Amino acid sequence: MNKPKIIAIVGSLRKESYNRQLAKEIKKIIGEHADFELLDYDDVPFMNQDIEYPAPEAVKRVREIIKASDGVWFFTPEYNHSFSGVMKNLLDWLSRPTGKGEPMLLSNKPAAISGITPGFAGTSTAQDHLVMLISFLNMRVMNNPRLVIPNAMQHLNEGQGDNLDLSNFTERMEKQADAFLKFIAK
Ligand code: FNR
């Protein structure tokens, strides 16, 4: 395979999202080893079967991006011990066939999962819920390693609001990135 294309799906639409910052750190770590892009999906409407066909333009756009990717890396916050509603909504759209006889986009697509939260459990329950869903969608899930970062507030850059210093996690991020590149190539 040439340079793989990895799409990051961040389960938070918040501007200063810790999970978005984590995804950007991973992008830096992956560097030239892959095309790594964060998916912009805040224009995807709520799933409503009344508007499912023809698919809304935003849905068509994200489907094309996912279709062309070699792997998807989820960055999930934890909302009430699960992943977020916006991520579920996106996955519901992606789970639907784009037309008669078309394969489901996510089937067999390699998936990695990371997450960061101010809480002490570090998104592990949210990640487990996400694994249940994406396994049902027949994604090829890399369960080991996953990255779980608790206590986000302990890693804030002083005096810089929500800006994180993730340097304590560089080794674990590198390990997961390396493992995912190998997992995709399998
Ligand atoms: C939360 N948050 C949260 N945190 C946690 O560790 N366990 C939880 O169950 C919840 N539940 C929860 C529900 C809802 C509705 C919200 C909005 C928030 C806190 C949340 O994880 C925190 O705000 C993260 O910083 C969100 O991720 P981003 O936006 O920083 O990526």
Coordinates of N, CA and C and ligand atoms in Angstrom, one line a residue:
M1 N 0.8 -1.2 0.0 CA 0.0 0.0 0.0 C 0.9 1.3 0.0
N2 N 0.5 2.3 -0.8 CA 1.1 3.5 -0.7 C 0.9 4.2 0.6
K3 N 1.1 5.4 0.8 CA 0.9 6.1 2.1 C -0.6 5.9 2.4
P4 N -0.9 5.3 3.6 CA -2.4 5.2 3.9 C -3.0 6.5 4.2
K5 N -4.4 6.5 4.0 CA -5.2 7.7 4.3 C -5.9 7.3 5.6
I6 N -5.7 8.1 6.6 CA -6.5 7.9 7.9 C -7.3 9.1 8.2
I7 N -8.6 8.8 8.5 CA -9.5 9.9 8.8 C -9.8 9.8 10.3
A8 N -9.6 11.0 11.0 CA -9.9 11.1 12.4 C -11.3 11.6 12.6
I9 N -12.1 10.9 13.4 CA -13.4 11.3 13.8 C -13.4 11.7 15.2
V10 N -13.5 13.0 15.5 CA -13.5 13.5 16.9 C -15.0 13.6 17.3
G11 N -15.3 13.0 18.4 CA -16.7 13.0 18.9 C -17.1 14.2 19.6
S12 N -16.4 15.3 19.5 CA -16.8 16.5 20.1 C -16.8 17.7 19.1
L13 N -17.8 18.5 19.1 CA -17.8 19.7 18.2 C -17.2 20.9 18.9
R14 N -16.9 20.8 20.2 CA -16.4 21.9 21.0 C -15.0 22.4 20.4
K15 N -14.9 23.8 20.3 CA -13.7 24.4 19.6 C -12.5 23.9 20.3
E16 N -12.4 24.0 21.7 CA -11.2 23.7 22.4 C -11.2 22.3 22.8
S17 N -11.9 21.4 22.2 CA -12.0 20.0 22.6 C -10.7 19.3 22.9
Y18 N -10.6 18.7 24.0 CA -9.4 18.0 24.4 C -9.2 16.8 23.4
N19 N -10.3 16.2 22.9 CA -10.1 15.1 22.0 C -9.6 15.6 20.6
R20 N -10.0 16.8 20.2 CA -9.5 17.4 19.0 C -8.0 17.7 19.1
Q21 N -7.6 18.2 20.3 CA -6.2 18.5 20.5 C -5.4 17.1 20.5
L22 N -6.0 16.1 21.1 CA -5.3 14.8 21.0 C -5.1 14.3 19.6
A23 N -6.2 14.5 18.8 CA -6.1 14.1 17.4 C -5.0 14.8 16.6
K24 N -4.9 16.1 17.0 CA -3.9 17.0 16.3 C -2.5 16.5 16.7
E25 N -2.3 16.1 17.9 CA -1.0 15.6 18.4 C -0.7 14.3 17.6
I26 N -1.7 13.4 17.5 CA -1.4 12.2 16.7 C -1.1 12.5 15.3
K27 N -1.7 13.5 14.7 CA -1.4 13.9 13.3 C 0.1 14.3 13.2
K28 N 0.6 15.0 14.2 CA 2.0 15.4 14.2 C 2.9 14.2 14.3
I29 N 2.5 13.3 15.2 CA 3.3 12.1 15.4 C 3.4 11.2 14.2
I30 N 2.2 11.1 13.5 CA 2.2 10.3 12.3 C 3.0 10.9 11.2
G31 N 3.0 12.2 11.1 CA 3.9 12.9 10.2 C 3.7 12.4 8.8
E32 N 4.8 12.0 8.2 CA 4.8 11.7 6.7 C 4.4 10.2 6.5
H33 N 4.1 9.5 7.6 CA 3.8 8.1 7.5 C 2.4 7.8 6.9
A34 N 1.6 8.8 7.0 CA 0.2 8.7 6.5 C -0.4 10.0 6.2
D35 N -1.4 10.0 5.4 CA -2.3 11.3 5.2 C -3.3 11.2 6.4
F36 N -3.2 12.0 7.3 CA -4.1 12.0 8.5 C -4.9 13.2 8.5
E37 N -6.2 13.1 8.4 CA -7.0 14.4 8.4 C -8.2 14.2 9.3
L38 N -8.5 15.3 10.0 CA -9.7 15.4 10.9 C -10.9 15.6 10.1
L39 N -11.9 14.8 10.3 CA -13.2 14.9 9.5 C -14.0 16.1 10.1
D40 N -14.4 16.9 9.2 CA -15.3 18.1 9.6 C -16.7 17.6 9.3
Y41 N -17.5 17.5 10.3 CA -18.9 16.9 10.1 C -20.0 17.7 10.8
D42 N -19.7 18.9 11.2 CA -20.7 19.6 12.0 C -21.9 20.1 11.2
D43 N -21.8 19.9 9.9 CA -23.0 20.3 9.0 C -23.9 19.0 8.7
V44 N -23.5 17.9 9.3 CA -24.3 16.7 9.0 C -25.6 16.8 9.8
P45 N -26.8 16.7 9.1 CA -28.0 16.9 9.9 C -28.3 15.6 10.8
F46 N -29.3 15.8 11.6 CA -29.8 14.6 12.4 C -30.3 13.6 11.4
M47 N -30.0 12.3 11.7 CA -30.6 11.2 10.9 C -32.1 11.3 11.0
N48 N -32.7 11.3 9.8 CA -34.2 11.4 9.7 C -34.5 10.7 8.4
Q49 N -35.2 9.6 8.4 CA -35.4 8.8 7.2 C -36.2 9.5 6.2
D50 N -36.9 10.6 6.6 CA -37.6 11.4 5.6 C -36.7 12.1 4.6
I51 N -35.4 12.4 5.1 CA -34.5 13.1 4.2 C -33.3 12.2 3.8
E52 N -33.5 10.9 4.0 CA -32.3 9.9 3.7 C -32.0 9.8 2.3
Y53 N -33.0 9.8 1.4 CA -32.7 9.7 -0.1 C -33.4 10.8 -0.8
P54 N -32.7 11.6 -1.7 CA -31.3 11.5 -1.8 C -30.6 12.1 -0.6
A55 N -29.4 11.5 -0.4 CA -28.6 12.0 0.8 C -28.3 13.5 0.8
P56 N -28.4 14.1 1.9 CA -28.0 15.5 2.0 C -26.5 15.7 1.6
E57 N -26.2 16.9 1.0 CA -24.9 17.1 0.5 C -23.8 16.8 1.5
A58 N -24.0 17.2 2.8 CA -23.0 17.0 3.8 C -22.7 15.5 4.1
V59 N -23.8 14.7 3.9 CA -23.7 13.3 4.1 C -22.9 12.7 3.0
K60 N -23.2 13.1 1.8 CA -22.5 12.6 0.6 C -21.0 12.9 0.7
R61 N -20.7 14.1 1.2 CA -19.3 14.5 1.3 C -18.6 13.6 2.3
V62 N -19.2 13.4 3.5 CA -18.4 12.6 4.5 C -18.3 11.2 4.1
R63 N -19.4 10.7 3.4 CA -19.3 9.3 2.9 C -18.2 9.1 1.9
E64 N -18.0 10.1 1.0 CA -16.9 10.0 0.0 C -15.5 10.0 0.7
I65 N -15.4 10.8 1.7 CA -14.1 10.9 2.5 C -13.8 9.6 3.2
I66 N -14.8 9.0 3.8 CA -14.6 7.7 4.5 C -14.4 6.6 3.5
K67 N -15.1 6.6 2.4 CA -14.9 5.6 1.4 C -13.5 5.5 0.9
A68 N -12.9 6.7 0.7 CA -11.5 6.8 0.2 C -10.5 6.6 1.2
S69 N -10.9 6.3 2.5 CA -9.9 6.2 3.5 C -9.4 4.7 3.7
D70 N -8.2 4.5 4.3 CA -7.8 3.2 4.6 C -8.0 2.8 6.1
G71 N -8.4 3.8 6.9 CA -8.6 3.5 8.3 C -9.3 4.7 8.9
V72 N -10.0 4.5 10.0 CA -10.6 5.5 10.8 C -10.1 5.5 12.2
W73 N -9.8 6.7 12.7 CA -9.3 6.8 14.1 C -10.3 7.6 14.9
F74 N -10.9 7.0 15.9 CA -11.9 7.7 16.7 C -11.3 8.3 17.9
F75 N -11.7 9.5 18.2 CA -11.2 10.3 19.4 C -12.5 10.6 20.1
T76 N -12.7 9.8 21.2 CA -14.0 10.0 21.8 C -14.0 10.6 23.2
P77 N -14.9 11.6 23.4 CA -15.1 12.1 24.7 C -16.0 11.1 25.4
E78 N -16.2 11.3 26.7 CA -17.2 10.5 27.4 C -18.4 11.3 27.9
Y79 N -19.5 11.0 27.4 CA -20.8 11.7 27.8 C -21.6 10.7 28.5
N80 N -21.8 10.9 29.8 CA -22.7 10.0 30.6 C -22.3 8.5 30.3
H81 N -21.0 8.3 30.4 CA -20.4 6.9 30.3 C -20.6 6.3 28.9
S82 N -20.9 7.1 27.9 CA -20.9 6.6 26.5 C -20.2 7.6 25.6
F83 N -20.3 7.3 24.3 CA -19.7 8.3 23.4 C -20.8 9.3 23.0
S84 N -20.5 10.3 22.3 CA -21.4 11.5 22.1 C -22.5 11.2 21.1
G85 N -23.6 11.9 21.2 CA -24.7 11.8 20.3 C -24.3 12.2 18.9
V86 N -23.4 13.2 18.7 CA -23.0 13.6 17.4 C -22.2 12.5 16.6
M87 N -21.4 11.8 17.4 CA -20.7 10.6 16.8 C -21.7 9.5 16.4
K88 N -22.6 9.3 17.3 CA -23.6 8.2 17.0 C -24.4 8.6 15.7
N89 N -24.8 9.9 15.6 CA -25.5 10.4 14.4 C -24.7 10.2 13.2
L90 N -23.4 10.5 13.2 CA -22.6 10.4 12.1 C -22.5 8.9 11.7
L91 N -22.3 8.0 12.7 CA -22.1 6.6 12.4 C -23.5 6.0 11.8
D92 N -24.6 6.6 12.3 CA -25.9 6.1 11.7 C -26.0 6.4 10.2
W93 N -25.5 7.6 9.9 CA -25.5 8.0 8.4 C -24.6 7.1 7.7
L94 N -23.4 6.9 8.2 CA -22.4 6.1 7.5 C -22.7 4.6 7.4
S95 N -23.6 4.2 8.3 CA -24.0 2.8 8.3 C -25.0 2.4 7.2
R96 N -25.6 3.4 6.6 CA -26.6 3.1 5.6 C -26.1 3.0 4.2
P97 N -26.7 2.1 3.4 CA -26.2 1.9 2.0 C -26.4 3.2 1.2
T98 N -25.4 3.4 0.3 CA -25.6 4.7 -0.5 C -26.5 4.4 -1.7
G99 N -26.7 3.2 -2.0 CA -27.5 2.8 -3.1 C -27.7 1.3 -3.2
K100 N -28.5 0.9 -4.1 CA -28.8 -0.6 -4.3 C -27.5 -1.3 -4.6
G101 N -27.3 -2.4 -3.8 CA -26.1 -3.3 -4.1 C -24.8 -2.7 -3.6
E102 N -24.8 -1.5 -3.1 CA -23.6 -0.8 -2.7 C -23.1 -1.5 -1.3
P103 N -21.8 -1.7 -1.2 CA -21.4 -2.3 0.1 C -21.5 -1.2 1.2
M104 N -21.6 -1.6 2.5 CA -21.6 -0.6 3.5 C -20.2 -0.1 3.7
L105 N -20.1 1.3 3.8 CA -18.8 1.9 3.8 C -17.8 1.5 4.9
L106 N -18.4 1.2 6.0 CA -17.5 1.0 7.2 C -17.1 -0.5 7.3
S107 N -17.7 -1.4 6.5 CA -17.4 -2.8 6.7 C -16.0 -3.1 6.4
N108 N -15.3 -3.8 7.3 CA -13.9 -4.2 7.2 C -12.9 -3.0 7.3
K109 N -13.4 -1.8 7.5 CA -12.5 -0.6 7.6 C -11.8 -0.7 9.0
P110 N -10.5 -0.6 9.0 CA -9.7 -0.6 10.2 C -10.1 0.6 11.1
A111 N -10.2 0.3 12.4 CA -10.5 1.4 13.4 C -9.6 1.4 14.6
A112 N -9.2 2.6 15.0 CA -8.4 2.7 16.2 C -9.2 3.7 17.1
I113 N -9.0 3.6 18.4 CA -9.8 4.4 19.4 C -8.9 5.0 20.4
S114 N -9.1 6.3 20.7 CA -8.4 7.0 21.7 C -9.4 7.9 22.4
G115 N -9.1 8.4 23.6 CA -10.0 9.3 24.2 C -9.4 10.0 25.4
I116 N -9.8 11.2 25.7 CA -9.3 11.9 26.9 C -10.5 12.7 27.5
T117 N -10.5 12.7 28.8 CA -11.5 13.3 29.6 C -11.0 13.9 30.9
P118 N -11.7 14.9 31.5 CA -11.3 15.4 32.8 C -11.5 14.3 33.9
G119 N -12.4 13.4 33.6 CA -12.8 12.4 34.6 C -11.7 11.4 34.9
F120 N -11.9 10.6 35.9 CA -10.8 9.6 36.3 C -10.8 8.3 35.5
A121 N -12.0 8.1 34.9 CA -12.0 6.8 34.1 C -11.5 6.9 32.7
G122 N -11.2 8.1 32.3 CA -10.5 8.3 31.0 C -11.2 7.8 29.8
T123 N -12.5 7.8 29.7 CA -13.3 7.4 28.5 C -13.3 5.9 28.2
S124 N -12.9 5.1 29.2 CA -12.8 3.6 28.9 C -14.2 3.0 28.7
T125 N -15.2 3.5 29.4 CA -16.6 3.0 29.2 C -17.1 3.5 27.9
A126 N -16.9 4.8 27.6 CA -17.3 5.3 26.3 C -16.7 4.5 25.1
Q127 N -15.4 4.2 25.3 CA -14.7 3.4 24.3 C -15.3 2.0 24.1
D128 N -15.7 1.4 25.3 CA -16.3 0.0 25.2 C -17.6 0.1 24.4
H129 N -18.4 1.2 24.7 CA -19.7 1.3 24.0 C -19.4 1.5 22.5
L130 N -18.4 2.3 22.2 CA -18.1 2.5 20.8 C -17.7 1.2 20.1
V131 N -16.9 0.4 20.8 CA -16.5 -0.9 20.2 C -17.7 -1.7 19.9
M132 N -18.7 -1.7 20.8 CA -19.9 -2.5 20.6 C -20.5 -2.1 19.3
L133 N -20.7 -0.8 19.1 CA -21.3 -0.3 17.9 C -20.5 -0.6 16.6
I134 N -19.2 -0.2 16.6 CA -18.5 -0.3 15.4 C -18.2 -1.8 15.0
S135 N -18.2 -2.7 16.0 CA -18.1 -4.1 15.8 C -19.4 -4.6 15.1
F136 N -20.5 -4.1 15.5 CA -21.8 -4.4 14.9 C -21.7 -3.9 13.4
L137 N -21.1 -2.8 13.2 CA -21.0 -2.3 11.8 C -19.9 -3.0 11.0
N138 N -19.3 -4.0 11.6 CA -18.3 -4.9 11.0 C -17.0 -4.1 10.7
M139 N -16.7 -3.1 11.5 CA -15.4 -2.5 11.3 C -14.3 -3.5 11.9
R140 N -13.1 -3.3 11.4 CA -12.0 -4.2 11.9 C -11.3 -3.4 13.0
V141 N -11.7 -3.7 14.3 CA -11.3 -2.8 15.4 C -9.9 -3.3 16.0
M142 N -9.0 -2.3 16.1 CA -7.8 -2.6 16.9 C -8.0 -2.3 18.3
N143 N -8.2 -3.4 19.1 CA -8.5 -3.2 20.5 C -7.3 -3.0 21.4
N144 N -6.2 -3.4 20.8 CA -4.9 -3.3 21.6 C -3.8 -2.8 20.7
P145 N -3.2 -1.6 20.9 CA -3.5 -0.7 22.1 C -4.7 0.3 21.8
R146 N -5.4 0.6 22.8 CA -6.2 1.8 22.8 C -5.6 2.8 23.7
L147 N -6.0 4.1 23.5 CA -5.4 5.1 24.4 C -6.5 5.7 25.2
V148 N -6.2 5.7 26.6 CA -7.2 6.2 27.5 C -6.5 7.2 28.4
I149 N -6.9 8.5 28.3 CA -6.2 9.5 29.1 C -7.2 10.2 30.1
P150 N -7.1 9.9 31.4 CA -7.9 10.5 32.4 C -7.4 11.8 32.9
N151 N -8.1 12.5 33.7 CA -7.6 13.7 34.5 C -7.0 14.7 33.5
A152 N -7.7 15.1 32.5 CA -7.1 16.0 31.5 C -6.7 17.3 32.1
M153 N -7.4 17.8 33.2 CA -7.1 19.1 33.8 C -5.7 19.1 34.3
Q154 N -5.1 18.0 34.7 CA -3.8 17.9 35.2 C -2.7 18.2 34.1
H155 N -3.2 18.2 32.9 CA -2.2 18.4 31.8 C -2.4 19.7 31.0
L156 N -3.1 20.7 31.6 CA -3.3 21.9 31.0 C -2.0 22.8 31.0
N157 N -1.8 23.5 29.9 CA -0.7 24.5 29.9 C -1.1 25.7 30.8
E158 N -0.4 26.0 31.8 CA -0.8 27.0 32.7 C -1.1 28.4 32.0
G159 N -2.2 29.0 32.4 CA -2.5 30.3 31.9 C -2.9 30.3 30.4
Q160 N -3.2 29.1 29.8 CA -3.6 29.0 28.4 C -4.9 28.4 28.2
G161 N -5.8 28.6 29.2 CA -7.2 28.1 29.0 C -7.2 26.6 28.9
D162 N -7.9 26.1 27.9 CA -8.1 24.7 27.7 C -6.9 24.0 26.9
N163 N -5.8 24.7 26.7 CA -4.7 24.2 25.9 C -4.0 23.1 26.7
L164 N -3.8 22.0 26.1 CA -3.2 20.8 26.8 C -1.7 20.6 26.4
D165 N -1.0 20.2 27.4 CA 0.4 19.7 27.1 C 0.3 18.2 27.2
L166 N 0.4 17.5 26.1 CA 0.3 16.0 26.1 C 1.6 15.3 26.0
S167 N 2.7 16.1 26.3 CA 4.0 15.5 26.2 C 4.2 14.2 27.0
N168 N 3.5 14.1 28.2 CA 3.6 12.9 29.0 C 3.2 11.6 28.3
F169 N 2.4 11.8 27.2 CA 1.8 10.7 26.6 C 2.4 10.4 25.2
T170 N 3.5 11.1 24.9 CA 4.1 10.9 23.6 C 4.4 9.4 23.3
E171 N 5.0 8.7 24.2 CA 5.4 7.3 24.0 C 4.2 6.5 23.7
R172 N 3.1 6.7 24.4 CA 1.9 5.9 24.2 C 1.2 6.2 22.9
M173 N 1.3 7.5 22.5 CA 0.7 8.0 21.2 C 1.5 7.3 20.1
E174 N 2.8 7.4 20.2 CA 3.7 6.8 19.2 C 3.4 5.3 19.0
K175 N 3.3 4.6 20.2 CA 3.0 3.2 20.1 C 1.7 2.9 19.4
Q176 N 0.7 3.6 19.7 CA -0.6 3.4 19.1 C -0.6 3.7 17.6
A177 N 0.1 4.8 17.3 CA 0.2 5.2 15.8 C 0.9 4.1 15.1
D178 N 2.0 3.6 15.6 CA 2.8 2.6 15.0 C 2.0 1.3 14.8
A179 N 1.3 0.9 15.9 CA 0.5 -0.3 15.8 C -0.7 -0.1 14.8
F180 N -1.2 1.1 14.7 CA -2.4 1.2 13.7 C -1.9 1.2 12.3
L181 N -0.7 1.8 12.0 CA -0.2 1.7 10.7 C 0.1 0.2 10.3
K182 N 0.6 -0.5 11.2 CA 0.8 -2.0 10.9 C -0.5 -2.7 10.8
F183 N -1.5 -2.4 11.6 CA -2.8 -3.0 11.6 C -3.5 -2.7 10.2
I184 N -3.3 -1.5 9.7 CA -3.9 -1.1 8.4 C -3.3 -1.9 7.3
A185 N -2.0 -2.1 7.4 CA -1.2 -2.8 6.3 C -1.5 -4.3 6.3
K186 N -2.0 -4.9 7.3 CA -2.2 -6.3 7.4 C -3.2 -6.8 6.4
Ligands
FNR1 C1 -19.7 15.0 30.2 N1 -18.5 14.7 30.7 C2 -18.2 13.5 31.3 N2 -16.9 13.2 31.6 C3 -16.6 11.9 32.1 O1 -15.5 11.6 32.4 N3 -17.6 11.0 32.2 C4 -18.9 11.2 31.9 O2 -19.7 10.4 32.0 C5 -19.2 12.6 31.4 N4 -20.5 12.9 31.1 C6 -20.7 14.0 30.4 C7 -22.0 14.3 29.8 C8 -22.2 15.4 29.0 C9 -23.6 15.6 28.4 C10 -21.2 16.3 28.8 C11 -21.4 17.5 27.9 C12 -20.0 16.1 29.4 C13 -17.4 15.7 30.6 C14 -16.7 15.6 29.3 O3 -16.0 14.4 29.2 C15 -15.7 16.8 29.2 O4 -16.4 18.0 29.1 C16 -14.7 16.6 28.0 O5 -13.8 17.6 28.0 C17 -15.5 16.6 26.7 O6 -14.6 16.2 25.6 P1 -13.9 17.4 24.7 O7 -15.0 18.2 24.2 O8 -13.0 18.1 25.6 O9 -13.2 16.6 23.6

